[in-house]
mmCIF file of C-alpha atoms in Angstrom:
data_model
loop_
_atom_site.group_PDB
_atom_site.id
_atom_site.type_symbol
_atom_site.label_atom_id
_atom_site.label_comp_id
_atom_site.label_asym_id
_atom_site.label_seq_id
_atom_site.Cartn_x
_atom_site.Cartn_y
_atom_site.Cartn_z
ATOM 1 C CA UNK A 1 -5.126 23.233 -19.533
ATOM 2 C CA UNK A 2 -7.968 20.782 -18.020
ATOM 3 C CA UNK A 3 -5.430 18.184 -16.820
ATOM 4 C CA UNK A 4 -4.385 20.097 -13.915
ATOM 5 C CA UNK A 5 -8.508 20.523 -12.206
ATOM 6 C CA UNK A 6 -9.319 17.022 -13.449
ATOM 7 C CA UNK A 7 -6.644 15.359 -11.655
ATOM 8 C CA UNK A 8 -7.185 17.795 -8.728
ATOM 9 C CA UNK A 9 -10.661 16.524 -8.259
ATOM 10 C CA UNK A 10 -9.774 12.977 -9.129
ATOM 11 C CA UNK A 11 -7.329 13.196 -5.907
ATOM 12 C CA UNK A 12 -10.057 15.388 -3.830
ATOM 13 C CA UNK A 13 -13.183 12.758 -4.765
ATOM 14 C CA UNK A 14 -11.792 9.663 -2.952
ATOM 15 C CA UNK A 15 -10.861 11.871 0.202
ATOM 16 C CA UNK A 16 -14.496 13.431 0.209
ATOM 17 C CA UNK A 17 -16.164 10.381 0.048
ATOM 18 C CA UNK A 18 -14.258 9.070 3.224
ATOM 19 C CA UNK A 19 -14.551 11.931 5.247
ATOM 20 C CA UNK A 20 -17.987 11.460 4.495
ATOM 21 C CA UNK A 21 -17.993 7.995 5.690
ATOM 22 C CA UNK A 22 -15.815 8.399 9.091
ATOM 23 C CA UNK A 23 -18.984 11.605 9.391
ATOM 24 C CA UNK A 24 -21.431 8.837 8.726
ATOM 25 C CA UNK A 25 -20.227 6.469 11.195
ATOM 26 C CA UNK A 26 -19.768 8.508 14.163
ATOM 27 C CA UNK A 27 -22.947 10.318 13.606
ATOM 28 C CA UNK A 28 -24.314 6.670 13.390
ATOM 29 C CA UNK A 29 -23.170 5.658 16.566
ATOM 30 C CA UNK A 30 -24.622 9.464 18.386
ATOM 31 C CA UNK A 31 -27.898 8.078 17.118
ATOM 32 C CA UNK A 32 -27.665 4.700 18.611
ATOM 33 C CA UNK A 33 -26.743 5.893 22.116
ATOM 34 C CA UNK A 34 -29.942 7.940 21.884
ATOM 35 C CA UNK A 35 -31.527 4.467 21.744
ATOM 36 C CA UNK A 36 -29.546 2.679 24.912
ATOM 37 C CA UNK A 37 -32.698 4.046 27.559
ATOM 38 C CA UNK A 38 -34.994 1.937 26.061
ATOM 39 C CA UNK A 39 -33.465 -0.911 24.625
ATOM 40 C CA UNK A 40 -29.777 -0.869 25.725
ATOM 41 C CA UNK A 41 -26.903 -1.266 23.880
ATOM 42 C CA UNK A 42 -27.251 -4.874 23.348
ATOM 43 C CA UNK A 43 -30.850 -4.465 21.836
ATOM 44 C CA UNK A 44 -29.364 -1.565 19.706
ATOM 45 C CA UNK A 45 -26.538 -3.582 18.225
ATOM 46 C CA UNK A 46 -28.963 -6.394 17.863
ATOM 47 C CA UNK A 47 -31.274 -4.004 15.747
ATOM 48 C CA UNK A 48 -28.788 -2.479 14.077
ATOM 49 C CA UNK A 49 -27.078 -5.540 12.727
ATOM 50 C CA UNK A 50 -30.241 -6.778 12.235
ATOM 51 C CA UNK A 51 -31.342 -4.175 9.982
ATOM 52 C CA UNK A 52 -27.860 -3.622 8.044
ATOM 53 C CA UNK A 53 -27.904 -7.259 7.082
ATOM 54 C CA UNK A 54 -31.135 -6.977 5.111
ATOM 55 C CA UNK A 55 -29.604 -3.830 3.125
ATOM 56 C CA UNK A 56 -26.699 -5.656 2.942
ATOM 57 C CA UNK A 57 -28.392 -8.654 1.822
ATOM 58 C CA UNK A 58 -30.341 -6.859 -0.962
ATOM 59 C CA UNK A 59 -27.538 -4.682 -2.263
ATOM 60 C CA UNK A 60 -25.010 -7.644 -2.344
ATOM 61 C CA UNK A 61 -26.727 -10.625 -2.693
ATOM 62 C CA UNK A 62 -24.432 -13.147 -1.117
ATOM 63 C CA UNK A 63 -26.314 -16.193 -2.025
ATOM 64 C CA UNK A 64 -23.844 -15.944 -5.078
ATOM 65 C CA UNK A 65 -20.476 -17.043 -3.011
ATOM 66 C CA UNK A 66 -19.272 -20.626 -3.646
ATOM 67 C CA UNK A 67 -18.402 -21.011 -0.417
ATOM 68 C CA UNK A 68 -16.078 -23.985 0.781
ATOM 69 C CA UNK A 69 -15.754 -26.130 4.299
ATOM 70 C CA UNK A 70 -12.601 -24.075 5.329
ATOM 71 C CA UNK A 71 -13.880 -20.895 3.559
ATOM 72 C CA UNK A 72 -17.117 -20.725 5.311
ATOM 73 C CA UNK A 73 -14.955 -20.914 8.388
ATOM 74 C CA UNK A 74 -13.230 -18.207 8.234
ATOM 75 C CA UNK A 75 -16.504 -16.189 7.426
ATOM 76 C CA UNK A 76 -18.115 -17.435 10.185
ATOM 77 C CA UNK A 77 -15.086 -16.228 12.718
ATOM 78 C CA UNK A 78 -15.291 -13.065 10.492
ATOM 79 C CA UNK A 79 -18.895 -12.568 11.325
ATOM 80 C CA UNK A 80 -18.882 -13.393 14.993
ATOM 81 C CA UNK A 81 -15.430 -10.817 15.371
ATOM 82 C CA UNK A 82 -17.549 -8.672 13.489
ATOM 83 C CA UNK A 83 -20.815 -8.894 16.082
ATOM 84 C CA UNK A 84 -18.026 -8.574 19.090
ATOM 85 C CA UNK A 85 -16.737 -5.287 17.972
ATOM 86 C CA UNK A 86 -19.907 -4.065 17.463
ATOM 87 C CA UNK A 87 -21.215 -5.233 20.405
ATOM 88 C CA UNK A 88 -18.163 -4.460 22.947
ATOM 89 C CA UNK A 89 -18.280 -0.577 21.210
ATOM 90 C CA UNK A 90 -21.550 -0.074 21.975
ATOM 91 C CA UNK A 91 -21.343 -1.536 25.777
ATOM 92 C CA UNK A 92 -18.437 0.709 25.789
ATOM 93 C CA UNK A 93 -20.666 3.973 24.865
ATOM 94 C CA UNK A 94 -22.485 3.680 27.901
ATOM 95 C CA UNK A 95 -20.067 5.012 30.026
ATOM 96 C CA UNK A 96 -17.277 6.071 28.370
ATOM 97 C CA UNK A 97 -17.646 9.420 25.564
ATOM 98 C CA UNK A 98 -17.733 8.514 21.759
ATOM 99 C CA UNK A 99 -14.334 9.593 21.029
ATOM 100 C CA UNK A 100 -12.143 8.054 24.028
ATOM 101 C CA UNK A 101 -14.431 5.004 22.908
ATOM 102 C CA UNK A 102 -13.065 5.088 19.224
ATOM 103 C CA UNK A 103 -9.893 5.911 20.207
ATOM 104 C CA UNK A 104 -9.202 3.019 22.359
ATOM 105 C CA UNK A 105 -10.594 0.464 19.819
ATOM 106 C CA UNK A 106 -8.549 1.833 17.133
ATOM 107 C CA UNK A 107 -5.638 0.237 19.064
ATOM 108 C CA UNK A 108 -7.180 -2.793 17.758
ATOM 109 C CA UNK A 109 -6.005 -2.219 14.059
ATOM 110 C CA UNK A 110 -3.185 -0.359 15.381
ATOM 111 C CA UNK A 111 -1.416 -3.023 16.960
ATOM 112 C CA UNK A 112 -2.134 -5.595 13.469
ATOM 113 C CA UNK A 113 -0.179 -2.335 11.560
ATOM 114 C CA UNK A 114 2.672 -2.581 13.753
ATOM 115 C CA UNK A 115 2.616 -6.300 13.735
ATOM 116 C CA UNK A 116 2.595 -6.534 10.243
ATOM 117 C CA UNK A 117 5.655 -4.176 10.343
ATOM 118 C CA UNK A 118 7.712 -4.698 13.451
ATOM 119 C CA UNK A 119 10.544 -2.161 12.463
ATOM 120 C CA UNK A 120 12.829 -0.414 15.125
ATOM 121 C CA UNK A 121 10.597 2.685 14.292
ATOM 122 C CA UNK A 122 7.568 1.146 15.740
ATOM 123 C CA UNK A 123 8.611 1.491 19.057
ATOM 124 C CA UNK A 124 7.542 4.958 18.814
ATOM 125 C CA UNK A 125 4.031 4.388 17.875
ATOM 126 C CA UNK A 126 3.698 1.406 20.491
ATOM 127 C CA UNK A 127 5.304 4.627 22.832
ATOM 128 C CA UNK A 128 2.898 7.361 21.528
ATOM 129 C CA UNK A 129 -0.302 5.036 21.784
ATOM 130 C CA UNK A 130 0.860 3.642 25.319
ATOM 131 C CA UNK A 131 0.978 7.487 26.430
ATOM 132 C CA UNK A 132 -2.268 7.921 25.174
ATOM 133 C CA UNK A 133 -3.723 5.067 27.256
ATOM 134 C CA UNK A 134 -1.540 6.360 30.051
ATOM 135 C CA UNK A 135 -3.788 9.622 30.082
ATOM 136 C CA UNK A 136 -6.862 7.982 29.805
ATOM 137 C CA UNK A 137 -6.451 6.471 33.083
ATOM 138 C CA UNK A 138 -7.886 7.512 36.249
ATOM 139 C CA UNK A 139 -5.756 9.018 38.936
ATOM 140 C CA UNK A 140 -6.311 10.245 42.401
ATOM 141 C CA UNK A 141 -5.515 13.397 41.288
ATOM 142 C CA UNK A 142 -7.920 14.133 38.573
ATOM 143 C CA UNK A 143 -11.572 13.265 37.972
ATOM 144 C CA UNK A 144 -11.015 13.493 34.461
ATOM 145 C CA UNK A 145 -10.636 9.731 34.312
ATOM 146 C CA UNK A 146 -12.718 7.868 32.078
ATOM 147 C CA UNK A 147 -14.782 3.975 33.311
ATOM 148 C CA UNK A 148 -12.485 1.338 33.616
ATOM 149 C CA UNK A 149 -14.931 -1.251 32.843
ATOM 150 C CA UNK A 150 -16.309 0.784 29.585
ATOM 151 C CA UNK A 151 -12.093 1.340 28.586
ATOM 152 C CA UNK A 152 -12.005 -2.559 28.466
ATOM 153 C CA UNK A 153 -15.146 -3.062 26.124
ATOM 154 C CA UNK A 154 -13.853 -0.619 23.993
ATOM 155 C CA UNK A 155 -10.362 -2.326 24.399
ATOM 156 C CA UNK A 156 -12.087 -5.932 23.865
ATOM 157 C CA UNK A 157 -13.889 -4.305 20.724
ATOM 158 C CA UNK A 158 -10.172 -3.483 19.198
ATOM 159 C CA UNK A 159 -9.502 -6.837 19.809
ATOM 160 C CA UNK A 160 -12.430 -7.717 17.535
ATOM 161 C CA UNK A 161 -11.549 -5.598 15.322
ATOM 162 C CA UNK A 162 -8.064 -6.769 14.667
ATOM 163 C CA UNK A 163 -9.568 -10.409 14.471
ATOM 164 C CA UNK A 164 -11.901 -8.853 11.799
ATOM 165 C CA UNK A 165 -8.916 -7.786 9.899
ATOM 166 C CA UNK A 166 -7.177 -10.305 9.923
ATOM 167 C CA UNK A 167 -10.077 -13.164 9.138
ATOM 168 C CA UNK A 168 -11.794 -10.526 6.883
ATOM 169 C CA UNK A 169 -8.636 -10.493 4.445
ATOM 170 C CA UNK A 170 -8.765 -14.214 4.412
ATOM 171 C CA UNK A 171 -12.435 -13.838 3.852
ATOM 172 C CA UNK A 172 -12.634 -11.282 1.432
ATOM 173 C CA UNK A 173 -9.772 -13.296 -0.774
ATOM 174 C CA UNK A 174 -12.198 -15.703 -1.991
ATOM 175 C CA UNK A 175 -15.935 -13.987 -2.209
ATOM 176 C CA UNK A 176 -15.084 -10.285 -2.404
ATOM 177 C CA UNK A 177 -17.215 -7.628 -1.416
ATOM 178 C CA UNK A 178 -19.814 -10.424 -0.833
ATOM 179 C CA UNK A 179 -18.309 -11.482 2.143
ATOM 180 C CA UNK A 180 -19.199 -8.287 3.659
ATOM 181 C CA UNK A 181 -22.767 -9.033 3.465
ATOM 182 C CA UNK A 182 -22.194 -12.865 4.902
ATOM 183 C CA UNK A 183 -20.375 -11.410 7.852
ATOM 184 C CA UNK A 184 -22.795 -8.789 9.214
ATOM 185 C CA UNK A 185 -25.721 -11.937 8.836
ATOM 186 C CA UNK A 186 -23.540 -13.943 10.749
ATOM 187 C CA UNK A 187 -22.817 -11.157 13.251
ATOM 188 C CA UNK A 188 -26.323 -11.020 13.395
ATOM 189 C CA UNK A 189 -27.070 -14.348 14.377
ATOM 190 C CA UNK A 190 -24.233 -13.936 16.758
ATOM 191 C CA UNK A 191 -25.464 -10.818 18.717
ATOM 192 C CA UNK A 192 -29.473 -11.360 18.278
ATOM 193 C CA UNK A 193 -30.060 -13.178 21.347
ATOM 194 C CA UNK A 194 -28.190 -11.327 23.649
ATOM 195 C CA UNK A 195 -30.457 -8.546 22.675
ATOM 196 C CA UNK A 196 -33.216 -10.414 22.860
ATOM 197 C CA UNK A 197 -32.635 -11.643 26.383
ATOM 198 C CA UNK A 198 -31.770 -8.103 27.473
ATOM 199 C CA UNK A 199 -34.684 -5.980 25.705
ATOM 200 C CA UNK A 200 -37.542 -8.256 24.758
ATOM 201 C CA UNK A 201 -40.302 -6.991 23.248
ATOM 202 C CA UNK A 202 -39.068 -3.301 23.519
ATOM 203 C CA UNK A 203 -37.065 -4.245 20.310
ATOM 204 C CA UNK A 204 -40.460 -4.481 18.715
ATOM 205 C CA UNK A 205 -41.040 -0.579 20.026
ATOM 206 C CA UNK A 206 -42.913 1.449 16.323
ATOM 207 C CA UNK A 207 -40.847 4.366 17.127
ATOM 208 C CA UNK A 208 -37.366 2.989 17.359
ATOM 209 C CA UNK A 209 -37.612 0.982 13.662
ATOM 210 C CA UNK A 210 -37.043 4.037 12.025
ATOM 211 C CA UNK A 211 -34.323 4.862 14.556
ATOM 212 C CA UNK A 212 -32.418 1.941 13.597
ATOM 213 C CA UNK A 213 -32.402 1.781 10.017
ATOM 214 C CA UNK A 214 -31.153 5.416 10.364
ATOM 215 C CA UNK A 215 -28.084 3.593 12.467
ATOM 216 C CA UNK A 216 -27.820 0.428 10.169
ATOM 217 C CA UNK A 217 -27.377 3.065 7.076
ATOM 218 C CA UNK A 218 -25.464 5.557 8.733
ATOM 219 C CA UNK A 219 -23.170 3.197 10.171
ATOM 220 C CA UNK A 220 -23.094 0.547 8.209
ATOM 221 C CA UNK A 221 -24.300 0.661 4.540
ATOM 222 C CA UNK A 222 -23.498 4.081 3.553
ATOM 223 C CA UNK A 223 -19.672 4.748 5.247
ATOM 224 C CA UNK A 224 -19.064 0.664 3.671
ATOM 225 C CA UNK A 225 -19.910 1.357 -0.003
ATOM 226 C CA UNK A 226 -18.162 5.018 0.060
ATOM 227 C CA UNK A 227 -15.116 3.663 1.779
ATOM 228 C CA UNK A 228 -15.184 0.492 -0.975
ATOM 229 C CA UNK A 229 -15.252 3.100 -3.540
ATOM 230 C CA UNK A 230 -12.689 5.538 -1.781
ATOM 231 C CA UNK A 231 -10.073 2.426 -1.706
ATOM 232 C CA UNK A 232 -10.213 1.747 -5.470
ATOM 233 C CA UNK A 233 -9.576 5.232 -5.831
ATOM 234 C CA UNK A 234 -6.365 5.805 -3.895
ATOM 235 C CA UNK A 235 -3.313 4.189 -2.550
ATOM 236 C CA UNK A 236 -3.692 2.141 -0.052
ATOM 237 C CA UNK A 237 -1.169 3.836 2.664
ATOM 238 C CA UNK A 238 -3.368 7.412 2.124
ATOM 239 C CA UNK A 239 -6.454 5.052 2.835
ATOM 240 C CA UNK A 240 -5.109 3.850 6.082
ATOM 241 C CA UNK A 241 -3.395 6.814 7.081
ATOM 242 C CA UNK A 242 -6.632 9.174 6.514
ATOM 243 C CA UNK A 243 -8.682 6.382 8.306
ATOM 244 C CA UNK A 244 -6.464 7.444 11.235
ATOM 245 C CA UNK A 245 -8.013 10.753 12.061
ATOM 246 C CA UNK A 246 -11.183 8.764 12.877
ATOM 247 C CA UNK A 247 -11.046 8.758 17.054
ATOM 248 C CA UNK A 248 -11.339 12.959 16.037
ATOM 249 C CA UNK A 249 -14.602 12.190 14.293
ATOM 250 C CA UNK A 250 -15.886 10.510 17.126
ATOM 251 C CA UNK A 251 -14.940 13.256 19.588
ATOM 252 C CA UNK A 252 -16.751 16.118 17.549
ATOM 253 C CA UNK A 253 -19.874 13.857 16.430
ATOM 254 C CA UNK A 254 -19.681 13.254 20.642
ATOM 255 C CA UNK A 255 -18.999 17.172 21.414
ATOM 256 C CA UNK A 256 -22.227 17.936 18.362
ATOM 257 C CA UNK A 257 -24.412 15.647 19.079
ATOM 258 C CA UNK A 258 -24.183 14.496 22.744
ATOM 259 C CA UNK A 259 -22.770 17.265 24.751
ATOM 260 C CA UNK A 260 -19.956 15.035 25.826
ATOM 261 C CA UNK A 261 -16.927 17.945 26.573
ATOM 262 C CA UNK A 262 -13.531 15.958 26.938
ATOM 263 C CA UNK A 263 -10.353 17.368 28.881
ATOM 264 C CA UNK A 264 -7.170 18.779 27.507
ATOM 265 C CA UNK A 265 -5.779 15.400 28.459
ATOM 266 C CA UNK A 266 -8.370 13.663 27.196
ATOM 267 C CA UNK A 267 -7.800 14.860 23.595
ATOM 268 C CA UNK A 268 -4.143 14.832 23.720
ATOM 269 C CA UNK A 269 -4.761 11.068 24.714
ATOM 270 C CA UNK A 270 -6.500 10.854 21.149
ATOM 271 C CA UNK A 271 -4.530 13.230 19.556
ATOM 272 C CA UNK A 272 -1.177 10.721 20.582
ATOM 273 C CA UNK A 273 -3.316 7.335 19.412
ATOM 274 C CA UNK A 274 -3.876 9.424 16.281
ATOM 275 C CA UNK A 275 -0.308 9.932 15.874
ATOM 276 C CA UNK A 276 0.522 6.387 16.564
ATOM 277 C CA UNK A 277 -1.902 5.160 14.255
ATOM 278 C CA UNK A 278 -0.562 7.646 11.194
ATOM 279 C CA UNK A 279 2.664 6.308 12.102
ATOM 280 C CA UNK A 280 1.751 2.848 12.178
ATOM 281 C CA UNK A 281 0.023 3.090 8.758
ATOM 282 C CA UNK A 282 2.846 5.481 6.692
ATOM 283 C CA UNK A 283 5.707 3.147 8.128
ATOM 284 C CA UNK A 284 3.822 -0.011 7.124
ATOM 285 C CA UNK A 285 4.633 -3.036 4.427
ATOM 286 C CA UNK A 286 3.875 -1.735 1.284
ATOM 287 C CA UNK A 287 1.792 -4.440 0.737
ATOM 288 C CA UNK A 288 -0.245 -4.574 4.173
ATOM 289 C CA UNK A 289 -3.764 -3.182 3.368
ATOM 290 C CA UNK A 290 -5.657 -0.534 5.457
ATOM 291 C CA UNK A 291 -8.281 -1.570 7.981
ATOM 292 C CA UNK A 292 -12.410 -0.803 7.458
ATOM 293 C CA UNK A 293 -13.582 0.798 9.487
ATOM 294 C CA UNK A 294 -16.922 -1.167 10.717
ATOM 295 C CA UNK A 295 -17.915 0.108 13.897
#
């Protein structure tokens, strides 16, 4: 009689504790845009990594990896793909809203799930997500257009992203979970003095150090370790494919938090990179495994 509600909540857990993650992230990156006046959004991804590798560093303690010539490699392209995203998403946020931002650099994983694929069927999601980008774009007819030059950071961030995918597998292969830790350090290093040169000693401003350890757990160390447990707790496929529905995350978090009121085209633009990207993941290798989200 108590099979039925235990396996009901066994399937509902893993679910809540990613939409609880994708919440976390978005509502991670609303609070960092409310720190771009001061220090811009290089100084904010240079505090933010900044402060997420120290968690990271004391929750995984990646001084334990045997790390090899070719290994450490790979983590160190991991780390610096990892720094780019993070940095081309947040140069991206000052001009273009939260959830056009998102859904452009999902294309970014989206276009490693259809490589990793490349069936006749994925002409439809390269179709659906090529219509979404279509509406995205400016036109002399409508000023509902969103900033070229913020589209191609968040573009340039999906092209992080897939590199981070791609290097992270190879990464994660041979330290684990521990290589998570290694690459956000190394993204670190990598981003820190950009936002040096661009802030100074605003960085060192009291009242944003609270500010950006909210940002480094929201969007980092909390939505990592609940998506880490969410993936041991369900097939892969319903990871990726729930992992999708991210880009509408990032609209509402930008519609709650920041005012930011998209079109109708606007949303069917996201709604149609959604689609691709559900398509993408459900039509995928069996094998292929689901991207993490790390904005």
């Amino acid at each position: 009689m108590n099979d039925q509600p235990r396996r009901l909540a066994s399937t509902l857990f893993p679910v809540g504790l990613l939409l609880i993650a994708m919440a976390s992230i978005q509502s991670g990156a609303s609070l960092a845009k409310s720190m771009f006046p001061i220090v811009g959004a290089q100084g904010t991804t240079t505090l933010r990594l900044i402060f997420a590798s120290v968690i990271m560093l004391l929750l995984l303690k990646p001084w334990r990896a045997k790390l090899t010539a070719k290994s450490l490699r790979t983590v160190i392209v991991y780390g610096m793909a990892l720094g780019g995203m993070n940095f081309l998403f947040y140069m991206s946020l000052r001009t273009v809203p939260l959830g056009i931002a998102v859904a452009l650099e999902f294309t970014g994983p989206l276009a490693v799930a259809i490589y990793a694929s490349r069936r006749a069927i994925d002409f439809l999601w390269i179709a659906l997500a090529a219509i979404g980008l279509l509406l995205l774009i400016p036109t002399g007819a409508t000023t509902a257009g969103i900033d070229l030059v913020g589209a191609g950071y968040a573009l340039g961030a999906g092209v992080c992203w897939a590199l981070y995918i791609l290097f992270g597998q190879k990464a994660g292969a041979d330290n684990g979970v521990t290589t998570a830790a290694l690459g956000v350090m190394i993204a670190a290093l990598f981003v820190a003095p950009i936002g040096i040169v661009h802030a100074g000693s605003a960085l060192l401003t009291p009242a944003l150090i609270p500010i950006a350890i909210g940002v480094a757990i929201l969007s980092t160390a909390l939505p990592y370790t609940l998506e880490m447990v969410a993936l041991t707790r369900m097939p892969a496929r319903t990871f990726g494919t729930l992992m999708s529905i991210e880009p509408a995350f990032g609209a509402l978090s930008g519609l709650l938090f920041l005012q930011e009121y998209l079109s109708l085209s606007q949303w069917m633009a996201i709604l149609c990179i959604i689609l691709a990207s559900v398509g993408a993941t459900m039509t995928m290798g069996s094998t292929a495994k689901p991207a993490i989200a790390a904005d």
